[in-house]
Coordinates of C-alpha atoms in Angstrom, one line a residue:
M297 CA -20.0 91.6 8.0
K298 CA -21.8 89.2 8.7
C299 CA -21.3 84.6 8.8
K300 CA -22.7 83.9 5.0
I301 CA -24.1 80.9 8.1
C302 CA -25.5 81.2 10.8
K303 CA -25.9 85.5 9.6
G304 CA -23.8 85.7 13.7
K305 CA -21.3 87.7 13.7
A306 CA -18.2 87.2 11.2
V307 CA -14.1 87.5 12.8
I308 CA -12.8 86.5 8.6
K309 CA -13.2 87.4 5.3
L310 CA -11.8 85.6 3.0
K311 CA -11.4 87.0 -0.3
R312 CA -10.4 83.5 -2.1
H313 CA -14.2 81.3 -1.6
N314 CA -15.8 85.1 -1.5
I315 CA -17.1 84.2 2.0
K316 CA -16.7 85.7 5.4
L317 CA -16.7 83.1 8.5
C318 CA -17.6 83.7 12.5
K319 CA -15.1 81.9 14.7
E320 CA -17.3 78.1 14.6
H321 CA -18.1 78.4 11.4
F322 CA -14.7 79.4 9.8
N323 CA -12.9 76.5 12.5
E324 CA -14.7 74.2 10.8
F325 CA -14.2 75.6 6.6
F326 CA -10.3 75.4 8.3
I327 CA -10.1 71.7 9.8
R328 CA -12.1 71.2 6.1
Q329 CA -9.1 72.4 3.5
V330 CA -6.5 69.9 6.1
E331 CA -9.5 67.2 5.9
K332 CA -9.5 67.8 2.5
A333 CA -5.9 67.4 1.0
I334 CA -5.4 64.4 3.8
K335 CA -8.0 62.7 1.9
E336 CA -7.5 64.6 -2.0
F337 CA -3.9 63.4 -1.8
R338 CA -3.3 59.7 0.4
M339 CA -1.7 60.7 3.0
F340 CA -2.0 58.8 5.4
R341 CA -4.2 57.1 7.2
R342 CA -6.1 56.6 10.6
K343 CA -3.9 53.0 11.7
D344 CA -0.5 55.7 11.2
K345 CA 1.8 57.1 13.3
I346 CA 2.4 60.8 12.1
L347 CA 5.9 62.9 13.2
V348 CA 4.7 66.4 12.5
C349 CA 8.0 68.7 13.1
V350 CA 7.2 71.7 14.9
S351 CA 9.4 74.6 14.7
G352 CA 7.4 76.4 17.7
G353 CA 6.2 78.8 14.4
K354 CA 2.1 79.1 13.9
D355 CA 2.3 76.2 11.0
S356 CA 3.3 73.5 12.8
L357 CA 2.0 74.2 15.8
V358 CA -1.7 74.8 13.4
L359 CA -1.1 71.5 12.1
W360 CA 0.0 69.1 15.4
L361 CA -2.7 70.9 17.4
V362 CA -5.6 70.0 13.8
L363 CA -4.4 66.5 13.8
S364 CA -4.4 66.3 17.6
K365 CA -8.2 67.6 17.6
L366 CA -9.0 65.5 14.1
G367 CA -7.9 61.8 17.0
Y368 CA -4.9 60.9 14.9
N369 CA -1.9 59.5 16.5
V370 CA 0.6 62.1 16.3
T371 CA 4.2 62.8 18.0
G372 CA 5.5 66.9 17.1
M373 CA 9.9 66.2 17.1
Y374 CA 11.5 69.5 17.3
I375 CA 14.9 70.8 16.3
N376 CA 17.0 73.1 18.4
L377 CA 18.9 74.3 15.5
G378 CA 21.2 76.1 17.7
I379 CA 20.7 79.5 17.1
D380 CA 20.9 81.7 20.4
E381 CA 18.3 83.1 22.1
Y382 CA 15.6 82.1 19.2
S383 CA 16.5 78.0 19.5
E384 CA 15.7 78.6 22.7
K385 CA 12.6 81.0 23.0
S386 CA 11.0 78.2 20.1
K387 CA 11.9 75.3 22.0
T388 CA 9.9 77.0 25.1
K389 CA 7.0 77.6 22.6
V390 CA 7.0 73.3 21.3
I391 CA 7.6 72.0 24.8
N392 CA 4.5 74.8 26.7
F393 CA 2.1 73.3 23.2
A394 CA 2.5 70.0 24.2
E395 CA 1.9 70.5 27.6
K396 CA -0.5 72.5 27.5
N397 CA -2.7 70.8 25.0
N398 CA -1.8 66.9 26.8
L399 CA 0.4 66.0 23.2
K400 CA 3.6 63.8 23.1
Y401 CA 7.3 65.6 21.1
I402 CA 10.9 64.6 20.8
I403 CA 13.8 67.2 21.6
V404 CA 16.6 66.6 19.3
D405 CA 19.5 69.4 20.8
L406 CA 21.9 70.1 18.1
N407 CA 24.3 71.9 20.5
E408 CA 24.4 67.8 22.1
L409 CA 24.9 66.8 19.4
G410 CA 28.0 68.4 18.3
Y411 CA 26.3 70.4 14.7
P412 CA 24.9 73.9 15.9
I413 CA 23.7 75.5 12.5
P414 CA 25.9 78.6 12.6
E415 CA 29.1 76.9 13.7
L416 CA 28.1 73.8 11.0
S417 CA 27.5 76.2 8.2
K418 CA 30.4 79.2 9.5
K419 CA 32.8 75.4 9.2
S420 CA 32.0 74.0 5.7
R421 CA 31.0 76.8 4.9
R422 CA 28.1 76.1 3.2
P423 CA 24.8 79.3 2.8
E424 CA 23.1 78.0 6.8
C425 CA 19.4 77.9 4.5
S426 CA 21.1 75.2 2.9
V427 CA 23.0 73.4 5.8
C428 CA 19.9 74.0 8.0
G429 CA 17.7 72.5 5.6
T430 CA 19.9 69.6 4.8
V431 CA 20.4 68.4 8.7
K432 CA 16.3 69.2 9.4
R433 CA 15.9 66.8 6.3
Y434 CA 18.2 64.0 7.6
Y435 CA 16.9 63.9 11.2
F436 CA 13.5 63.8 10.0
N437 CA 14.2 60.7 8.3
K438 CA 16.4 59.2 11.4
I439 CA 13.5 60.4 13.9
A440 CA 10.8 58.6 12.2
Y441 CA 13.1 55.9 10.8
D442 CA 14.8 55.3 14.9
Y443 CA 10.7 55.6 16.6
D444 CA 9.5 53.3 14.6
F445 CA 6.6 56.2 12.3
D446 CA 4.3 55.5 9.1
V447 CA 4.3 59.2 8.0
V448 CA 6.3 63.1 8.7
A449 CA 4.6 65.7 7.8
T450 CA 5.0 69.8 8.2
G451 CA 3.1 72.5 8.0
H452 CA 4.0 73.3 4.9
N453 CA 1.5 76.2 3.4
L454 CA 0.2 77.6 0.2
D455 CA 2.2 80.4 0.2
D456 CA 5.7 78.7 1.2
E457 CA 4.4 76.1 -2.0
A458 CA 3.3 78.8 -4.9
S459 CA 6.3 81.2 -3.7
R460 CA 9.1 77.6 -3.6
L461 CA 7.1 76.7 -7.1
L462 CA 7.5 80.0 -8.6
G463 CA 11.7 80.4 -7.5
N464 CA 11.9 76.8 -9.1
I465 CA 10.3 77.6 -11.9
L466 CA 12.4 81.1 -12.7
H467 CA 15.9 78.7 -11.8
W468 CA 13.8 75.7 -13.9
N469 CA 15.3 73.9 -11.0
D470 CA 14.1 70.2 -13.1
E471 CA 15.5 68.2 -10.5
Y472 CA 13.5 70.4 -7.5
L473 CA 10.6 71.0 -9.7
E474 CA 9.8 67.8 -9.6
K475 CA 9.6 66.9 -5.7
Q476 CA 7.2 69.6 -5.2
L477 CA 4.3 67.9 -4.3
P478 CA 2.4 67.8 -1.4
V479 CA 2.5 63.9 -0.9
L480 CA 6.7 62.5 -1.5
P481 CA 6.2 58.5 -1.0
A482 CA 8.7 56.6 0.7
E483 CA 11.8 55.0 -0.3
G484 CA 13.3 51.8 0.6
K485 CA 13.2 51.2 5.1
M486 CA 14.5 53.9 5.5
L487 CA 13.4 57.4 4.0
K488 CA 9.9 57.2 4.8
K489 CA 6.8 59.1 3.4
K490 CA 6.8 63.2 3.9
V491 CA 3.6 65.4 3.3
K492 CA 2.2 68.7 3.9
P493 CA -1.6 69.3 4.6
L494 CA -1.8 72.7 5.2
I495 CA -1.2 73.4 1.7
R496 CA -4.4 74.2 0.7
L497 CA -3.8 76.6 3.0
T498 CA -3.1 80.5 3.6
E499 CA -0.6 81.8 6.0
Q500 CA -2.8 84.6 6.8
E501 CA -5.2 81.8 7.4
I502 CA -3.2 80.0 9.1
A503 CA -2.7 82.9 11.7
S504 CA -6.5 84.0 12.1
F505 CA -7.1 79.8 13.3
A506 CA -4.2 80.7 15.7
F507 CA -5.0 83.6 16.9
L508 CA -9.1 83.1 17.3
N509 CA -7.7 79.3 19.7
K510 CA -4.5 81.3 21.0
V511 CA -1.9 79.7 19.8
D512 CA 1.0 80.8 20.9
Y513 CA 4.2 80.4 18.6
I514 CA 7.0 82.7 19.0
L515 CA 6.1 85.5 16.1
D516 CA 10.4 85.9 15.3
E517 CA 11.1 84.6 11.7
C518 CA 13.8 82.9 11.9
P519 CA 17.5 85.4 12.0
L520 CA 19.1 83.2 9.6
S521 CA 16.3 83.4 6.8
V522 CA 17.2 87.4 6.7
G523 CA 17.1 88.0 3.3
A524 CA 15.8 85.2 1.9
T525 CA 14.9 84.8 -1.5
S526 CA 11.9 82.9 -0.9
L527 CA 10.6 86.2 0.8
V528 CA 10.8 88.1 -2.4
Y529 CA 9.0 85.4 -4.6
K530 CA 6.0 85.8 -1.6
D531 CA 5.7 89.1 -1.6
A532 CA 5.6 89.2 -5.9
L533 CA 2.8 87.0 -5.5
N534 CA 0.6 88.5 -2.2
L535 CA 1.3 91.4 -5.1
I536 CA -0.6 89.8 -8.0
E537 CA -3.3 87.7 -5.5
E538 CA -3.8 90.9 -4.1
K539 CA -5.6 92.5 -8.6
I540 CA -6.0 88.2 -9.6
V541 CA -7.7 86.6 -5.6
G542 CA -6.7 82.7 -6.7
T543 CA -3.9 82.8 -8.5
K544 CA -2.0 81.3 -5.9
Q545 CA -4.2 78.3 -5.5
F546 CA -4.3 78.2 -9.1
F547 CA -0.7 78.4 -9.1
Y548 CA 0.4 75.0 -7.9
L549 CA -2.9 72.9 -7.5
Q550 CA -3.0 73.1 -10.8
Y551 CA 0.8 72.9 -11.0
V552 CA 0.3 70.1 -8.1
K553 CA -2.8 67.8 -11.0
K554 CA -0.2 67.9 -13.5
L555 CA 2.9 67.3 -12.6
M556 CA 0.8 63.9 -10.8
N557 CA -0.7 63.0 -14.0
R558 CA 3.4 64.0 -15.7
L559 CA 4.6 61.3 -12.8
E560 CA 2.1 58.7 -13.3
H561 CA 2.6 57.9 -16.2
K562 CA 6.9 58.3 -15.1
N563 CA 6.3 55.6 -12.6
N564 CA 5.6 52.7 -14.4
E565 CA 8.8 52.9 -15.9
K566 CA 11.9 50.8 -13.5
S567 CA 14.5 53.3 -12.4
D568 CA 17.9 52.4 -12.5
I569 CA 19.1 54.0 -9.4
E570 CA 19.4 52.2 -6.0
L571 CA 19.7 53.5 -2.7
K572 CA 22.6 52.1 -0.7
N573 CA 23.1 52.4 3.3
C574 CA 25.3 55.5 3.8
K575 CA 28.8 54.1 4.8
I576 CA 28.8 56.1 7.8
C577 CA 26.3 56.3 9.4
G578 CA 24.0 54.0 8.0
M579 CA 21.1 55.7 6.9
E580 CA 19.4 55.1 3.2
S581 CA 20.7 57.3 0.8
F582 CA 21.3 57.9 -3.1
H583 CA 25.3 58.0 -2.0
D584 CA 27.4 56.0 -0.8
V585 CA 28.0 58.5 2.1
C586 CA 24.5 60.7 2.6
S587 CA 24.4 64.3 2.3
F588 CA 24.1 64.9 6.0
C589 CA 27.5 62.4 6.6
R590 CA 29.5 64.1 3.4
L591 CA 28.5 68.4 5.3
V592 CA 29.9 66.8 8.8
S593 CA 33.8 65.7 7.3
D594 CA 33.7 69.2 5.1
E595 CA 32.8 70.8 8.4
R596 CA 35.7 68.4 10.3

């Protein structure tokens, strides 16, 4: 294969773009896709302090690296979920990566806080993935607020968002469908803006970038995610993508376009819902007691 740009040896073929690229020009393509998403959806500004949520996996580490190379003020936040060997291995990957690339980071340890996910799930009698999502969202907001960050960035990619969209449509989850934008605006004073700069890139493209740039990430999948329905939706979309190239990109990005147009009209209407301060922890919530504190109370 020859690179479409320089005619040198290509290392990757991007079917949905109908191009083959060498390492140098693939890196340029990759970074342009991130920059395009940031600009198109007005994710953040140069002066913003950005909290990157890192798990030790390829997506979040690549995002952290790319944003730092683009000159943004980024700090990584790793949440030790208390999932035995998996959490320890992923934490080591994050720390080693940060030290190698001279990056700032914050660690939240759920073991030390008394909320390891497996125990919290067992005692609250709620599914592990549901518990994990509630806890992570809480600390994304809390750390961003406590350390005065402007934006919270996550490593969700095109495959993640397209499969999530498919699942929400199949179950007609109207509440979640309206939250599938690449940017979720800040609410109140404590709930920070959330962004997904990798939404124009597939899982395979991110894995290729990680491999070519020697990003050392944890290969293990979270042991609690075994059997997750999201993986079924990803497999289904991959089968369609093989036959109809570009399906995932069209499916998700066209939905985003239509949703943004719809929300522009809706945003002109005043909402009667007001944020309150949680009676237990003080963080802002739509309820008297936030989801995290209700979960912990259930556990107790």
